[in-house]
Coordinates of C-alpha atoms in Angstrom, one line a residue:
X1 CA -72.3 -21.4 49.8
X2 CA -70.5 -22.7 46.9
X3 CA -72.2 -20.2 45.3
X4 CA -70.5 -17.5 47.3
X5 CA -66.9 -19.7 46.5
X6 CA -67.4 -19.9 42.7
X7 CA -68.0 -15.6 42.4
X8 CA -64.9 -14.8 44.7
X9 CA -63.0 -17.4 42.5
X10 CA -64.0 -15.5 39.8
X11 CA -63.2 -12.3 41.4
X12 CA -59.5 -13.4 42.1
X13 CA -58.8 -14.7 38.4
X14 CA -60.1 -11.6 36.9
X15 CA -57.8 -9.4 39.5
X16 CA -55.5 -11.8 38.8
X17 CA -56.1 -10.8 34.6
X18 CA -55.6 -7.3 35.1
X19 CA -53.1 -7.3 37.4
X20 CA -50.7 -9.5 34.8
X21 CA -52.0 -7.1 32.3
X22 CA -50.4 -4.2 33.9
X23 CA -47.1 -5.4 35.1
X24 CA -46.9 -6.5 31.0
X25 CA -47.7 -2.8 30.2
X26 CA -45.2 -1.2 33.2
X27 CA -42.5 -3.6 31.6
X28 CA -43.1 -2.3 28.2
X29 CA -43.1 1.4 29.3
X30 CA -40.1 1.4 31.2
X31 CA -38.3 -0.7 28.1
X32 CA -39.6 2.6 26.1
X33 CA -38.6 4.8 28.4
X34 CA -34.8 3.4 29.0
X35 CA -34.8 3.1 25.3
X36 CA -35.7 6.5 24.9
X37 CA -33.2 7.9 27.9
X38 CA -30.1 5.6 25.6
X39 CA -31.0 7.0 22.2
X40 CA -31.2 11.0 24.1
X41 CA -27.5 10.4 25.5
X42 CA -26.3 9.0 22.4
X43 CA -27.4 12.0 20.3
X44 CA -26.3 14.2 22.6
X45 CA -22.5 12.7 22.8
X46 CA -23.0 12.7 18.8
X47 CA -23.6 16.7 18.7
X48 CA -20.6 17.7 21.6
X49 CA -18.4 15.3 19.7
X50 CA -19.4 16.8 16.3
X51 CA -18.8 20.3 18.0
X52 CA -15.5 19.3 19.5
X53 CA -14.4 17.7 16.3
X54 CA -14.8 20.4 14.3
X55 CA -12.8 22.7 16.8
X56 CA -9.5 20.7 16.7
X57 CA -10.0 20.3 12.9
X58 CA -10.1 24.1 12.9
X59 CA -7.1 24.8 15.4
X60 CA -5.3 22.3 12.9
X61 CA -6.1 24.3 9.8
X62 CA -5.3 27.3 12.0
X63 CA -2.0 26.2 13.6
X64 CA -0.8 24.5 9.8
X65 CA -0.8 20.9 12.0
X66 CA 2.1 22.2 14.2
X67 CA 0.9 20.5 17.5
X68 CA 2.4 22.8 19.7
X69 CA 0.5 25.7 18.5
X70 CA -2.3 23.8 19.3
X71 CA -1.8 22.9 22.6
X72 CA -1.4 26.4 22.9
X73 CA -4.8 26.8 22.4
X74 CA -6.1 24.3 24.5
X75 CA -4.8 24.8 28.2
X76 CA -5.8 21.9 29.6
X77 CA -5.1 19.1 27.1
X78 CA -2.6 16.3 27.7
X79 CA -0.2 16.7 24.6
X80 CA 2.5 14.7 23.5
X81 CA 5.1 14.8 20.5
X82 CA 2.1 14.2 17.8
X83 CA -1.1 14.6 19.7
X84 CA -3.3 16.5 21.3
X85 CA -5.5 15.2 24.0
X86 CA -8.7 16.4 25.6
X87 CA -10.8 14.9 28.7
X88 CA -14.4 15.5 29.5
X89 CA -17.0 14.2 32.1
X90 CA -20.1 12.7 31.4
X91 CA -21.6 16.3 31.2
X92 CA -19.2 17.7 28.1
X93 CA -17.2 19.6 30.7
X94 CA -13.6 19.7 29.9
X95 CA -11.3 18.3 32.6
X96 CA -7.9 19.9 33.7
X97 CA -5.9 16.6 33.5
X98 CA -6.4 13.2 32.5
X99 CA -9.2 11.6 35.0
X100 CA -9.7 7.9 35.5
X101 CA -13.7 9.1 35.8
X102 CA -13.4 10.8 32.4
X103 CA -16.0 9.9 30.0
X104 CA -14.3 11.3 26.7
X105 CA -11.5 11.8 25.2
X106 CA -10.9 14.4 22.0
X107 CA -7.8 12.9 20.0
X108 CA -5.8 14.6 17.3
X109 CA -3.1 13.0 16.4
X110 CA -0.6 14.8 13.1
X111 CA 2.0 13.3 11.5
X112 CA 4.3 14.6 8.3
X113 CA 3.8 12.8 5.0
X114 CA 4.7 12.4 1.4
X115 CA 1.7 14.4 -0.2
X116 CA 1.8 12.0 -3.6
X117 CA 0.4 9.1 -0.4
X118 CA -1.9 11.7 1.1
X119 CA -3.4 12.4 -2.4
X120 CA -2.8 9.7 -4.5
X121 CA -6.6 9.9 -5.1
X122 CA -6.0 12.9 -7.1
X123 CA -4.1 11.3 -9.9
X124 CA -7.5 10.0 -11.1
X125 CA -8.1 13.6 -12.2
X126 CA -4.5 14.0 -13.7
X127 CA -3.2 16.0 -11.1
X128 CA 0.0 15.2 -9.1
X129 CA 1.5 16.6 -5.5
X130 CA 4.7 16.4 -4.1
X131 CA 6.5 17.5 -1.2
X132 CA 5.2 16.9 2.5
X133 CA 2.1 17.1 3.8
X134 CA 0.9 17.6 8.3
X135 CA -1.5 14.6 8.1
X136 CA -4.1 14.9 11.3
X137 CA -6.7 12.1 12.8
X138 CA -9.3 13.5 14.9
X139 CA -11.2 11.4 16.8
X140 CA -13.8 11.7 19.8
X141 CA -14.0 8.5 21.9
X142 CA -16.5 7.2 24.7
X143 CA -14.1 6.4 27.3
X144 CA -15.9 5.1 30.0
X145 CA -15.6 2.0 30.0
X146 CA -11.6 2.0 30.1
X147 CA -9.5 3.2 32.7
X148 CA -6.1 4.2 30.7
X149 CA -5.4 7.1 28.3
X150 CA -5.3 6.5 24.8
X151 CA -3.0 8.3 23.1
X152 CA -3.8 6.8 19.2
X153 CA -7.4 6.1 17.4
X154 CA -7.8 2.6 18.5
X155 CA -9.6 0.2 15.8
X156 CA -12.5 -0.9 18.1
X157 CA -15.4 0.7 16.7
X158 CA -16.9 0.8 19.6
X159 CA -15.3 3.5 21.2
X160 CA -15.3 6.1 18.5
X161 CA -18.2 8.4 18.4
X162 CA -16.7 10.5 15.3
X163 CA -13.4 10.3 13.3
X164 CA -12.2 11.8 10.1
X165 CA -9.0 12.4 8.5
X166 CA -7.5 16.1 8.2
X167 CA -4.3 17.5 6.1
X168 CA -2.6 20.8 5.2
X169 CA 0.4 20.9 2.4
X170 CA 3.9 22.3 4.1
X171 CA 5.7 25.1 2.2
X172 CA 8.8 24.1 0.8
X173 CA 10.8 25.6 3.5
X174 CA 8.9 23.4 6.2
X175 CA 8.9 20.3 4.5
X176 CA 13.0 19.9 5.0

């Protein structure tokens, strides 16, 4: 008989072996896999907010930074005296009005400058600008985590998915 105890002891330690061994590979797997699900949704926020990006960056060029003709193009944005606003859902779609359950936000935001600040870079190469310059932002933010509208590129990091800087010189008789 103890015999008998000593093999089913056995028995349950060795189930007892593989059955750890398998929940540690099932944890592992579904780390991969959650991983893998984050890094997919993060790429493809990257690519629509590369896309969308590049749109408002070309209705800017288009429009000479005049934000009115630029609303024109867009419908459904949110636009106030210097910026341009567009919502989307979690699926890229763009949204008719400013949603608490939106999950982007495309941000272009132009303001008039002195083109010797805009390109004071350029002196390096002995070249000098003046008169006024349409100085745009655009930005694409991950908004889901905040529940207000924001109307200017915000310094947390965190939020912007892709930001860069775009400009267009004003003729003489615009910059008055």
């Amino acid at each position: 008989m103890p015999e008998n105890n000593s093999r089913t002891s056995l028995f349950l330690m060795e189930l007892i072996i593989a059955v750890f061994f398998f929940s540690l590979a099932a944890a592992v797997s579904i780390r991969l896999f959650v991983g893998a699900h984050k890094l997919t949704e993060k790429s493809t926020a990257l690519s629509n907010a590369t896309i969308w990006s590049q749109n408002l960056a070309e209705a800017f060029y288009e429009s000479n930074g005049d934000v009115s003709k630029i609303a024109e193009l867009y419908p459904y944005a949110y636009v106030t005296e210097d910026a341009v606003i567009l919502f989307f859902d979690k699926e890229w779609n763009v949204l008719q009005e400013a949603h608490s359950d939106a999950s982007y936000e495309a941000l272009l935001v132009a303001e008039k400058a002195d083109a010797s600040s805009v390109y004071s870079d350029v002196k390096d190469y002995g070249s000098t600008y003046s008169g006024k310059v349409i100085k745009g932002n655009v930005a694409i933010l991950n908004v889901k985590e905040t529940d207000e509208v924001i109307s200017s590129i915000p310094n947390d990091q965190d939020l912007i998915i892709v930001s860069y800087s775009v400009d267009t010189p004003l003729s003489q008789k615009e910059s008055k």
